[in-house]
């Protein structure tokens, strides 16, 4: 009888995060000061992050030990299961082997707690009393609320107004974990008040919510800010995913031929792919590593590689990355976690080095894949990883044509329990594909700063 | 570092269900024909269930082999994890050890697929093409929809109108697994039309939804009906929970002193408790086995032990059980899965034999327990098992007083991702305790048939 789950005991869980920077042929370009265009030092981040995280942001060490207290929390749900998708393979009639690493078993139902927990831990160690953050659909806010509950930190979340209004369950989940949620724009910050004065019913945006969370954190030494993707230290924390998957595939004697993951800010993709990329650079696998973007927000496949701001308002240092322009407003697709104008600088650098490839997928193909997956494997995926599943299915069907028995590995980064309105939209035929003409992207690309 | 999860490999999963009837000092009283008051034979159920399930309903064999095809589906999520609640123990400051068996890892997020899968399998084997069922909050409908998707059965679900309107996410989840959902009362059945003619905006009830599902199934040999709790074969299928927990506790060398589980129809409770009761009858443990009911629907603690109908309309055979009267309408509490007027006949019999005890818990105590659990263990429980968690916490705090290091085992039968409105009600102070005066239960108790 086929084995569905490849499990690790808690005692087999990796105890170090992996830093890809140590193994790349060249380092990624540094962040620059927006005025001087000079590289910024660690002190540029001190108002926002504790020193332990800033050190991880810039480290060139290959391995970073995971603190005991973080390992203990990880063990509530980690090691996460690796599944062999026997039922999906059968439904597709493919000779390919499909494996998926499932992060939906976490308290927030996604990969986000992998970094929320160490971020809360290092802040608590530094004497911080409160963390602020933004959240869109709510995955990241849920993860940080949970992590703060465990380390006795107060947690304050600015949620994009439109999501706050339309998806009350995520707000309630964040509150259940003990955090306070504000509808953004809020009257609690200058940034929020200025926007509300102009338009009292403003639906908010991730950029505005970031501004509010940063404004509250920066001046108070007992308050710090936490970010859920894009930065190096966030990607570092997520490598526990790939390190576990390496051990799990070794247990069944398989090596991946293709690795696919969905990319928004990039932390889930990097978490799975970077440890396998290390192995590839060392000649121990020859996997194609493929990022899958939504057609509505294709920073790798349609963006430019340039210095740009990380936020809409232009408050952050300039980061070299694939960007659609910091002014870019993606279509209101259902994959909230993929609606970011830029790509993590470290992933962008890896892409430029030719070590990975990227494709984009339309949302109706993604949701069709998600439903086929749910009805065969029994897990309803979040909208974000349905993009990766669509790419898996494409690959598996090509194997059916060619007869190749490829080993395909993907990251199922979360469940879709809070995203059922999106499935309902698809099932009722209301969902349409995204506009992808060059004109769609022209205006925002023009906002990338000239250097 | 403490171990949180006690896991079993797929190869260690039990391959037989356990039938408690074989080990009881006396058999449970048989179901009776409502007109003649004579015991009914298997043929009374033939219009509703395939013969393989009817045989399981009446078998006195100790063990029933689980079919290979069912084992293969179980292995998508089973063996389910047993957790040691180190973080909760620490938060309570108790010397007790608290273990919880978590069924929320299943496709439906609860224990219900344990019986939905074999029910779909046996129906498919018997040549049935479609299954009908009722669902309230939606857990059971989700489980059956998933199971039908795997065995190529059509699935038609009548959902209680009030839930259909108020909890659209569960309806969407059922549809995502490929089933058709009707708002009950519907115009598709005589039972539904009669009620709609009288009151077009009728909010529905579980009793009405059962009548509609049964009406569609009974006359068509290719259509059968599936029930999610109460009956012997359903309890039998759930014993996989307790059989796994026995193996898991043996791995860490612990034996339970107290076993607590929430009870609605009783299948989750029986699933955990019956294998341990077998061991207790054999002298291998001395556990107190305690059912926890909601104060609003206390069939064991406030009901009578008598022959009564299983449904509101009085269509089923008479079953000897603890009942509040088949006319009883529980308060609209948030634990939809516990709102049943009767208790499974087999559990009722075990209770009468003095082999277990029962208590009731108010919902505000239950939700407070659920939040304390979520913030320490990271899993947001469904409203139903928060009742069991409240009883766990009571027991653990008594251990704190007495200094006893008891081993407490409970069933966390599902997650609360679709129940956040209930948590919101609690957190905002809108939730109140249930009315529990004797007058509350008097009228319905008078509807128990005189024999």
CSV table of N, CA, C and O in Angstrom, one decimal, chain B residues 18-28 57-62 232 274 346 349:
chain,number,residue,atom,x,y,z
B,18,UNK,N,-12.8,-1.5,16.5
B,18,UNK,CA,-13.1,-2.3,17.7
B,18,UNK,C,-14.6,-2.1,18.0
B,18,UNK,O,-15.1,-1.0,18.1
B,19,UNK,N,-15.2,-3.2,18.3
B,19,UNK,CA,-16.6,-3.2,18.7
B,19,UNK,C,-16.8,-3.5,20.2
B,19,UNK,O,-16.6,-4.7,20.6
B,20,UNK,N,-17.1,-2.5,20.9
B,20,UNK,CA,-17.2,-2.6,22.4
B,20,UNK,C,-18.3,-3.7,22.8
B,20,UNK,O,-18.2,-4.3,23.9
B,21,UNK,N,-19.3,-3.8,22.0
B,21,UNK,CA,-20.4,-4.7,22.3
B,21,UNK,C,-19.9,-6.1,22.8
B,21,UNK,O,-20.5,-6.7,23.7
B,22,UNK,N,-18.9,-6.5,22.1
B,22,UNK,CA,-18.3,-7.9,22.4
B,22,UNK,C,-17.8,-8.0,23.8
B,22,UNK,O,-17.7,-9.1,24.3
B,23,UNK,N,-17.5,-6.9,24.5
B,23,UNK,CA,-16.9,-7.0,25.8
B,23,UNK,C,-17.8,-6.5,26.9
B,23,UNK,O,-17.3,-6.4,28.1
B,24,UNK,N,-19.0,-6.1,26.6
B,24,UNK,CA,-19.9,-5.6,27.7
B,24,UNK,C,-20.6,-6.8,28.4
B,24,UNK,O,-20.8,-7.8,27.8
B,25,UNK,N,-20.9,-6.6,29.7
B,25,UNK,CA,-21.5,-7.6,30.4
B,25,UNK,C,-23.0,-7.9,29.9
B,25,UNK,O,-23.5,-9.0,30.1
B,26,UNK,N,-23.6,-7.0,29.2
B,26,UNK,CA,-24.9,-7.2,28.6
B,26,UNK,C,-25.0,-6.5,27.3
B,26,UNK,O,-24.3,-5.4,27.2
B,27,UNK,N,-25.8,-6.9,26.4
B,27,UNK,CA,-25.9,-6.2,25.1
B,27,UNK,C,-26.8,-5.0,25.3
B,27,UNK,O,-27.7,-5.0,26.2
B,28,UNK,N,-26.6,-4.0,24.4
B,28,UNK,CA,-27.6,-2.9,24.5
B,28,UNK,C,-29.0,-3.3,24.0
B,28,UNK,O,-29.1,-4.2,23.2
B,57,UNK,N,-23.7,-2.7,12.0
B,57,UNK,CA,-24.6,-2.1,13.0
B,57,UNK,C,-25.0,-3.1,14.1
B,57,UNK,O,-25.2,-2.8,15.2
B,58,UNK,N,-25.2,-4.4,13.7
B,58,UNK,CA,-25.7,-5.4,14.6
B,58,UNK,C,-24.6,-6.4,15.0
B,58,UNK,O,-24.9,-7.3,15.8
B,59,UNK,N,-23.4,-6.3,14.5
B,59,UNK,CA,-22.4,-7.4,14.8
B,59,UNK,C,-22.1,-7.4,16.3
B,59,UNK,O,-22.1,-6.4,17.0
B,60,UNK,N,-21.7,-8.6,16.7
B,60,UNK,CA,-21.2,-8.8,18.1
B,60,UNK,C,-19.8,-9.3,18.0
B,60,UNK,O,-19.2,-9.6,19.1
B,61,UNK,N,-19.2,-9.3,16.8
B,61,UNK,CA,-17.7,-9.6,16.7
B,61,UNK,C,-16.9,-8.5,17.4
B,61,UNK,O,-17.3,-7.3,17.3
B,62,UNK,N,-15.8,-8.9,18.0
B,62,UNK,CA,-15.0,-7.9,18.7
B,62,UNK,C,-14.2,-7.0,17.7
B,62,UNK,O,-14.1,-5.8,17.9
B,232,UNK,N,-24.5,2.5,15.8
B,232,UNK,CA,-23.3,1.6,16.2
B,232,UNK,C,-22.2,1.6,15.2
B,232,UNK,O,-21.0,1.6,15.5
B,274,UNK,N,-13.9,4.1,23.9
B,274,UNK,CA,-14.2,2.6,23.9
B,274,UNK,C,-13.0,1.7,23.9
B,274,UNK,O,-13.0,0.8,24.7
B,346,UNK,N,-25.5,3.1,22.3
B,346,UNK,CA,-24.4,2.3,22.9
B,346,UNK,C,-23.8,3.1,24.0
B,346,UNK,O,-23.5,2.5,25.1
B,349,UNK,N,-26.1,3.0,27.0
B,349,UNK,CA,-26.1,1.7,27.7
B,349,UNK,C,-24.8,1.6,28.6
B,349,UNK,O,-24.9,1.2,29.7
